[in-house]
XYZ file of C-alpha atoms in Angstrom:
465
model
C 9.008 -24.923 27.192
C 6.467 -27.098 25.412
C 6.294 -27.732 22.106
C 3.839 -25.712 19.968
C 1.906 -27.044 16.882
C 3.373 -25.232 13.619
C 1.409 -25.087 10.778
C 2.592 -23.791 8.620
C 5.858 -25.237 8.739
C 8.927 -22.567 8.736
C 6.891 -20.209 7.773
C 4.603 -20.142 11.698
C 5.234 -17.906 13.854
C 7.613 -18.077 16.165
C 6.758 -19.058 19.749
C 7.390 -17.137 22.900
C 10.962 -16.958 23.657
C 11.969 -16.776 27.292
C 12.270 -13.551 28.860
C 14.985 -11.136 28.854
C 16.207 -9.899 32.310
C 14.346 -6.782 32.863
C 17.479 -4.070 32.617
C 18.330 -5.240 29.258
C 14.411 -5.291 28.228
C 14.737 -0.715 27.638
C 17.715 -1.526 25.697
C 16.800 -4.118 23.248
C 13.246 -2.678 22.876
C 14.647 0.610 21.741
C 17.412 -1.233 19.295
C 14.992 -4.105 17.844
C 12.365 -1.620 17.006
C 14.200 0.507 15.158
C 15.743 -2.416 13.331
C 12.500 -3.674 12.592
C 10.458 -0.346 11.349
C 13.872 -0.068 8.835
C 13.375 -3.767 7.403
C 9.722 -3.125 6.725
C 10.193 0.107 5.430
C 13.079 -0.772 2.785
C 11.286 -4.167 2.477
C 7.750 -2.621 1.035
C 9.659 -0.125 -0.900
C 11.501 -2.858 -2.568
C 7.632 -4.176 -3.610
C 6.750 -0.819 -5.274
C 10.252 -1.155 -7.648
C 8.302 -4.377 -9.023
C 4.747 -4.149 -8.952
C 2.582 -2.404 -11.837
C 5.900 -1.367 -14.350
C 3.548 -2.103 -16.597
C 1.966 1.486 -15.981
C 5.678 3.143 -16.978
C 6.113 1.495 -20.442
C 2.536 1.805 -21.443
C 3.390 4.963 -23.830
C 6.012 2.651 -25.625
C 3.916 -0.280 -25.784
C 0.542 1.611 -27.316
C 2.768 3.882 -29.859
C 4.536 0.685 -30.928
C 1.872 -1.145 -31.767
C 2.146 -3.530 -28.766
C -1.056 -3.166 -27.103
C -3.929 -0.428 -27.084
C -4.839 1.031 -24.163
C -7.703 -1.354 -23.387
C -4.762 -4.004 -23.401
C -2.735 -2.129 -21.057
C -5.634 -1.575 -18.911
C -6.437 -5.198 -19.024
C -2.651 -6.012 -17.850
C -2.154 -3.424 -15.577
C -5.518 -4.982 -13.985
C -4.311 -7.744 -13.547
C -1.320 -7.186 -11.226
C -3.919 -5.174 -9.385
C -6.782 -7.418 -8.919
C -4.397 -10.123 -7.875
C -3.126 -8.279 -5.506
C -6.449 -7.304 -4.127
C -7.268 -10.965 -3.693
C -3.779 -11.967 -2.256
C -3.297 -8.740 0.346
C -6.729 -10.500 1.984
C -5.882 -13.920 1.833
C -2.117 -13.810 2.548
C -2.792 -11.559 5.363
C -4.664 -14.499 6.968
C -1.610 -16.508 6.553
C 1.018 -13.270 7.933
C -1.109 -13.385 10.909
C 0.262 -16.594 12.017
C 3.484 -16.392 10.396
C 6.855 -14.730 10.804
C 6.785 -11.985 9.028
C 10.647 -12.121 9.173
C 10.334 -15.082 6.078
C 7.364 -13.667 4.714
C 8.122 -10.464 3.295
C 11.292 -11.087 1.949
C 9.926 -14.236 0.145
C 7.198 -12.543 -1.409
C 9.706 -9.294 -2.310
C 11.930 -12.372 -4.387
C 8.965 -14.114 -6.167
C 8.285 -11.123 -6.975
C 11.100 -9.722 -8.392
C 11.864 -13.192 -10.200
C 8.345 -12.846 -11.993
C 9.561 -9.134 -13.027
C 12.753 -10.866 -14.795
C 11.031 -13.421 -16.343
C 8.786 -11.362 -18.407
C 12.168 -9.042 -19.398
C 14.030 -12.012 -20.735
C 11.369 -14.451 -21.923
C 9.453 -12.676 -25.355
C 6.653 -15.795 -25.141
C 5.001 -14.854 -21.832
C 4.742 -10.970 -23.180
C 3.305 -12.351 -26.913
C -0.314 -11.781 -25.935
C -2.485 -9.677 -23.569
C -4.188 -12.796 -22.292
C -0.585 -14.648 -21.631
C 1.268 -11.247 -20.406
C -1.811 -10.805 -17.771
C -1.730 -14.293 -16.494
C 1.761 -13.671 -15.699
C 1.490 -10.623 -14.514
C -1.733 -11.976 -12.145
C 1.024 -13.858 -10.488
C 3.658 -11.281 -10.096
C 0.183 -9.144 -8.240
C -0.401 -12.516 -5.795
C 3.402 -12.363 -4.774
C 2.958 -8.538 -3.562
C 0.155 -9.525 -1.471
C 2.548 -10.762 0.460
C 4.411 -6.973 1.796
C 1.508 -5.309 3.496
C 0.209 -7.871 5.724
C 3.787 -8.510 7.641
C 4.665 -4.947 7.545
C 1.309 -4.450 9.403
C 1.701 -7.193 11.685
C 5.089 -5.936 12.359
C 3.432 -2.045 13.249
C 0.672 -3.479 15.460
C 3.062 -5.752 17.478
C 5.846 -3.625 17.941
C 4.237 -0.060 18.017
C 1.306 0.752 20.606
C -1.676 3.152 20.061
C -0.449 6.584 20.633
C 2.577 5.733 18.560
C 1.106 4.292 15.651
C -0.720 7.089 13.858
C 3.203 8.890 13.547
C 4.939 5.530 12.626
C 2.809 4.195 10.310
C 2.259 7.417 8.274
C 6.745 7.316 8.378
C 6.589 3.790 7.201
C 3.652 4.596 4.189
C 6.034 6.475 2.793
C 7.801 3.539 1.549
C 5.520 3.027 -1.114
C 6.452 6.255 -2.308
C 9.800 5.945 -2.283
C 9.096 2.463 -3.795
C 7.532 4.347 -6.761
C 9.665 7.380 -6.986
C 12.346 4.853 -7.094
C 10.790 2.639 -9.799
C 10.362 5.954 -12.452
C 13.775 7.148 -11.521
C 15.387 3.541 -11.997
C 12.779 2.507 -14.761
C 14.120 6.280 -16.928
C 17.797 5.393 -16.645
C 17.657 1.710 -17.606
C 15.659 2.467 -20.402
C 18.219 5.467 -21.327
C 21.321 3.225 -20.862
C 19.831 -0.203 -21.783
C 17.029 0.018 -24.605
C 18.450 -1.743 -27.592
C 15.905 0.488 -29.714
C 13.259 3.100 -29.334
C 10.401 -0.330 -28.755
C 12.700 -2.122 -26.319
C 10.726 -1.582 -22.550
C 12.448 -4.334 -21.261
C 15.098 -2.430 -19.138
C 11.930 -0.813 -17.110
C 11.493 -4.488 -15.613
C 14.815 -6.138 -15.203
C 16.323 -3.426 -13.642
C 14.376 -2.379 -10.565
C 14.180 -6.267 -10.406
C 17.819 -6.741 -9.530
C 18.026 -4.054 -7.158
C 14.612 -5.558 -5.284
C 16.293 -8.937 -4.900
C 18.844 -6.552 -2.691
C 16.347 -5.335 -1.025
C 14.474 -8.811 0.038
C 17.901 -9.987 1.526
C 18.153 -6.694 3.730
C 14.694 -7.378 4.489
C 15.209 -10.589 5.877
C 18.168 -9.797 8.163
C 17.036 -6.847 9.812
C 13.143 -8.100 10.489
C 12.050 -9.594 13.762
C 8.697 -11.527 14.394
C 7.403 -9.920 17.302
C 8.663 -8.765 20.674
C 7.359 -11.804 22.950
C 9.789 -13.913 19.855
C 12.542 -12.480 21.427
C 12.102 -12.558 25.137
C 10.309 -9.522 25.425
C 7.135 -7.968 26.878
C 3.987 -7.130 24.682
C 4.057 -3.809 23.327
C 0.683 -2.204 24.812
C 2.800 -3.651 28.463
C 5.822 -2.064 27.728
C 4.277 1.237 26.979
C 1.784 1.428 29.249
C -0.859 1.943 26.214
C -3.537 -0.321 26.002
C -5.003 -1.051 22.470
C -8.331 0.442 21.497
C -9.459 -2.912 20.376
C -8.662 -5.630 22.815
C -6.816 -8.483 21.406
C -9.632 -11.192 20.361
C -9.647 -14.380 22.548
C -8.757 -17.291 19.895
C -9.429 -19.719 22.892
C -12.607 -21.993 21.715
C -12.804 -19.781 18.131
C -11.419 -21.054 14.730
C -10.057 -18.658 12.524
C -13.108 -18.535 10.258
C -15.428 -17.710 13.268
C -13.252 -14.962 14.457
C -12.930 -13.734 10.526
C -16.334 -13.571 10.366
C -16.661 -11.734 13.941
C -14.148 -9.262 13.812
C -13.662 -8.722 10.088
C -16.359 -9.459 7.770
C -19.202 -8.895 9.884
C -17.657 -5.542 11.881
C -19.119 -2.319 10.685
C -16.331 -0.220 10.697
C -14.341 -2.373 9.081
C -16.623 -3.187 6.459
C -17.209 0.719 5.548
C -13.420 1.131 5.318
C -13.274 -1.725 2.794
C -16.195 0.623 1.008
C -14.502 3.960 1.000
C -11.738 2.454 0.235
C -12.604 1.268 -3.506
C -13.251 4.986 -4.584
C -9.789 6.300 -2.464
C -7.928 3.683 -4.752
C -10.051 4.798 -7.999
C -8.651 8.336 -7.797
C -5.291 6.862 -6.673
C -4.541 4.903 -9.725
C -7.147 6.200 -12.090
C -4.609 9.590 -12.021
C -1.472 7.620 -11.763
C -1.661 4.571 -13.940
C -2.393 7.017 -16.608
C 0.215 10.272 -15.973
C 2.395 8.800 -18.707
C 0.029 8.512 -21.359
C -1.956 11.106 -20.707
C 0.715 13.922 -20.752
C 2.468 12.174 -23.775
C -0.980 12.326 -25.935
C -2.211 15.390 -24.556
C 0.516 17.687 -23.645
C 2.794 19.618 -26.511
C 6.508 18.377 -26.895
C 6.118 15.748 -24.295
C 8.325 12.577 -24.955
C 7.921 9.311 -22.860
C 10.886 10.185 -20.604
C 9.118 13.406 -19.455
C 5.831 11.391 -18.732
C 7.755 8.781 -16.615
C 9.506 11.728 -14.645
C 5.406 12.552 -13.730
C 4.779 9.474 -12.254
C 8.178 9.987 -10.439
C 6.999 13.088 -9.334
C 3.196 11.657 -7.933
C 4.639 9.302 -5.960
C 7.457 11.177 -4.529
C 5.107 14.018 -3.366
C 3.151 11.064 -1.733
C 5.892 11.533 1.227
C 5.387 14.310 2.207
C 1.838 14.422 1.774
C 1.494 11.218 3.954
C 3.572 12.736 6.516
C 1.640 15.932 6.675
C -1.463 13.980 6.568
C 0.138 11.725 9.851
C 0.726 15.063 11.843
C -2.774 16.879 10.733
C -4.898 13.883 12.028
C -2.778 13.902 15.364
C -2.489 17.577 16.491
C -5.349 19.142 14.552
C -8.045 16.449 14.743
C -6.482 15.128 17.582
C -6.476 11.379 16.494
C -9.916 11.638 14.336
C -8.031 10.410 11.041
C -11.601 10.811 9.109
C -11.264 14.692 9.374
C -7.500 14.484 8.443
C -9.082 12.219 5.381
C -11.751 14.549 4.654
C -9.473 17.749 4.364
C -7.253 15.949 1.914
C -10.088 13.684 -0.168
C -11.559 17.883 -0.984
C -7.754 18.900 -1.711
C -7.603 15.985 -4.108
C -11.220 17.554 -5.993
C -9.764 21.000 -6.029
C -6.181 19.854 -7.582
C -7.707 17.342 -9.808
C -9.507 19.814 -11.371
C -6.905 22.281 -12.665
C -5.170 19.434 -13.770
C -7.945 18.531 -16.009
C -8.460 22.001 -17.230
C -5.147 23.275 -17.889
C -4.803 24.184 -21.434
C -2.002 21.465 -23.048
C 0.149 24.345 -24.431
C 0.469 25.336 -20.550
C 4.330 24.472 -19.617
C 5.544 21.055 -18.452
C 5.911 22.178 -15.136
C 2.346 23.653 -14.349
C 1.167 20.007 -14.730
C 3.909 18.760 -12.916
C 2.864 20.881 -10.011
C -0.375 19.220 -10.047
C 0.347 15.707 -10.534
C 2.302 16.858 -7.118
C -0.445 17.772 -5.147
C -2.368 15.430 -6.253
C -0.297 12.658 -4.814
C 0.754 14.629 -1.760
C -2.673 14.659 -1.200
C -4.326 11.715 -2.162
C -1.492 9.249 0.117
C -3.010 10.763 3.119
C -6.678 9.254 3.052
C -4.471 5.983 1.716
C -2.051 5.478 4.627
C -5.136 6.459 6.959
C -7.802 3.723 5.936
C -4.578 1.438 6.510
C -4.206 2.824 9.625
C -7.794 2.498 11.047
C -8.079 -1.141 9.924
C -5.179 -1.866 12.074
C -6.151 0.419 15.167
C -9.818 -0.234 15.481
C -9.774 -3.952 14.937
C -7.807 -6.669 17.570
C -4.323 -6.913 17.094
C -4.314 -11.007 16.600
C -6.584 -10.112 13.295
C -5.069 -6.721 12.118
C -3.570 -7.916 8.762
C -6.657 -9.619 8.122
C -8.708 -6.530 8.972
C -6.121 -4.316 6.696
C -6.216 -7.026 3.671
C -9.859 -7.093 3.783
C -9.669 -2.968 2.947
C -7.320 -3.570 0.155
C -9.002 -6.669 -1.175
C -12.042 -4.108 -1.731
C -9.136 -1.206 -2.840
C -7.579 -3.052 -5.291
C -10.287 -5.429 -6.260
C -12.949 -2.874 -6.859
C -10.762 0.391 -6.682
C -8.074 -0.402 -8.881
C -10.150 -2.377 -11.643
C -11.985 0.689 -11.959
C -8.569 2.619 -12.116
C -6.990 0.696 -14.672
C -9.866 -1.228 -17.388
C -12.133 0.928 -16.508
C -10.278 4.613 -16.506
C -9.095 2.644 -19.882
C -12.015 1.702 -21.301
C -13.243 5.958 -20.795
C -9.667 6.987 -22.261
C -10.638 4.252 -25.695
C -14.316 5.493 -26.119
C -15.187 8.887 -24.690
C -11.913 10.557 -24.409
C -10.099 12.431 -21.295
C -12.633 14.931 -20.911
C -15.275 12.179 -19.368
C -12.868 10.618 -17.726
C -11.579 13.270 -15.308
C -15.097 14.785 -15.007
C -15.859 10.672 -13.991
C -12.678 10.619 -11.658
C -14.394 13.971 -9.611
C -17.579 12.452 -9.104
C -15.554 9.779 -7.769
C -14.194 12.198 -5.244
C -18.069 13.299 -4.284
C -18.506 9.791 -3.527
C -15.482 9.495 -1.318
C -16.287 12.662 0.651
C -19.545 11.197 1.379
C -18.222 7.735 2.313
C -15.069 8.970 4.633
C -17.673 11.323 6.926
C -19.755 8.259 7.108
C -17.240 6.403 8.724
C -16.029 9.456 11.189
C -19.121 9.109 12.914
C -18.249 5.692 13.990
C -14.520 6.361 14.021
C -15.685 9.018 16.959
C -17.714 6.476 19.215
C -14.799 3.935 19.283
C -12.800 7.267 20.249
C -15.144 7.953 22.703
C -15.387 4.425 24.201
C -11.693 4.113 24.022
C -11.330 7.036 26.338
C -13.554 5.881 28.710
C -12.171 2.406 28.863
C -8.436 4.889 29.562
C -10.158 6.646 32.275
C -11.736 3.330 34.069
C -8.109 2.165 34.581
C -6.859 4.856 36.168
């Protein structure tokens, strides 16, 4: 076999390998993929144990006279917008690279950046010096989604994908169930004093490093790595989008063809600033928010509702996963639709429950909230992937969270901050369901389109047979 060019060093992809013999090609199929979907799963969980603990300690930090909340917001923002910036540009790096180095790296950079601001006071002294490190810590998690992705699109085929990639968003909410639950014990067990947040950071730190190494033994490239046949071959299932021919094209042409300059992609990036607004505009703030507003409330109780938000995000997701398939029979902007008006409805109450209501009333709603609001996030994820070529996906997907995190979550975190500082809750959640207005409108926008490429798709399924 001859030599191929590698780039980017270790870190390329790994060229074809040569083929199996074809009785062993069922066999390993069925045991590689299953090793594979585990590593990514457990491997962007491990990212959600490490990326925005920020959010968790902000009670402690603001009644300490730490930071106010415009600080927070201004921290927390960072680790988002960096992000934003890195799940783009990363993802044009994962989609040459094996993602069997990549995630893991990133999860361990990560996770290193996490301990450093637990055990070194100087780089947590200042807002301006506790975002720039915290900017960093958001460009290392750039680097989950984009493998993961690859990983889905290359090793799951169309008719598949919709199930298995709603099973492996869940991560994230394990990830962040699993940050609150860790974060609330550390601090319990480890806080030197009533101030001390440090235990929320070094903690799920340690356990993420774990995680990375798992990561790394149980993830595999892509099938053709290991000797076997493309997915959409193996299956039977061709792609809706046909792979785009790199033959002739740099990367920035086929960027600018079949990412920047493609409609649907473009309006996914769109709807999905205002999905991400409601996402962290609720979340970011659950702690605060019932510890200020709610009676007898302590900051233990307020972590437990972020806990709770995220860990409803399962089986929300899930739900969301089988609604799109069997009752909008693959049209995920219905399934998004249904849940984006859920989100209105259940926002709502939670704005207008009276704070002497008990704990669990609002713990109820910051549950269906989540449930709910995961959906329309796992399927904008979803459609990047499926409607765009395969060799690009990651870009396409990074491009809708550069917007998401860039836009969605600065508005989410300085800006839901900024609200909280000068006009109270009151504007704030009547702000956050105008949001949800403007998401509604959005997501039906980009059904119509979602429907043609269903439409052409079929054809194109009927032509070959």
């Amino acid at each position: 076999m001859p030599t191929q060019s590698r780039p980017l060093g270790f870190l390329s992809a790994p060229p074809k390998a040569d083929p199996v013999p074809a009785e062993k090609v069922a066999t390993l199929y069925r045991s590689l993929r299953w090793r594979v979907f585990a590593g990514i799963f457990l491997g962007y969980a491990g990212f959600y144990l490490i990326r925005n603990n920020v959010s968790l300690v902000a009670a402690i930090l603001k009644e300490n006279g730490l930071f106010n909340t415009v600080g927070i917001g201004i921290v927390a923002n960072a680790v988002l917008f960096a992000y934003g910036l890195s799940k783009f540009f990363m993802a044009m790096l994962s989609d040459r690279s094996n993602a069997r180095y990549f995630l893991p790296i990133g999860l361990a950079l990560s996770a290193v950046m996490n301990l450093l601001v637990a055990f070194v006071p100087v780089l947590t002294a200042s807002v301006g010096v506790f975002a720039i490190v915290m900017f960093i810590n958001g460009w290392f998690q750039g680097m989950g989604w984009p493998p993961s992705g690859r990983v889905l699109v290359h090793w799951f085929s169309t008719n598949e994908r919709g199930w298995m990639t709603s099973i492996w968003n869940c991560a994230h909410n394990v990830g962040g169930a699993g940050v609150g639950v860790i974060a609330a014990w550390a601090l319990t067990n480890f806080s030197k004093d009533e101030a001390d947040w440090t235990p929320a950071f070094w903690a799920p730190a340690i356990v993420a490093l774990i995680v990375a190494l798992i990561a790394f033994i149980l993830i595999r490239d892509r099938p053709e790595a290991v000797g076997l046949p493309p997915i959409e071959e193996y299956r039977n299932d061709p792609a809706k989008v046909e792979a785009a021919d790199s033959e002739g094209s740099s990367w920035k042409e086929m960027l600018f063809k079949h990412v920047l300059t493609n409609r649907v992609i473009v309006l996914l990036a769109v709807t999905n600033v205002f999905v991400y607004t409601l996402r962290y505009g609720v979340l970011s703030w659950i702690p605060v928010y019932l510890t200020e507003e709610v009676h007898g409330v302590n900051i233990k109780e307020g972590i437990i509702g972020f806990a709770i938000y995220e860990g409803a995000g399962i089986v929300g997701t899930l739900l969301c996963g089988l609604v799109s398939d069997k009752v909008f029979k693959g049209w995920r902007s219905g399934a998004g639709l249904l849940f984006l008006g859920g989100v209105g409805v259940a926002l709502a109450f939670y704005w207008l429950l009276p704070n002497t209501a008990p704990l669990w009333m609002f713990y109820m709603l910051i549950g269906v909230i989540g449930g709910l609001i995961y959906g329309p996030v796992m399927l904008i994820g979803l459609q990047a992937i499926d409607l765009s070529p395969r060799n690009v996906a990651g870009t396409a997907a990074g491009f809708t969270g550069l917007f998401g995190y860039l836009l969605g979550a600065t508005l989410a975190s300085s800006g839901v901050g900024l609200l909280i500082h000068y006009f109270g809750w009151n504007v704030t959640y009547g702000t956050l369901l105008c949001v949800v207005v403007v998401s509604l409108i959005l997501m039906a926008i980009v059904g119509k389109d979602e429907r043609r490429l269903m439409e052409e798709h079929k054809l194109r399924q009927q032509e070959a047979h």
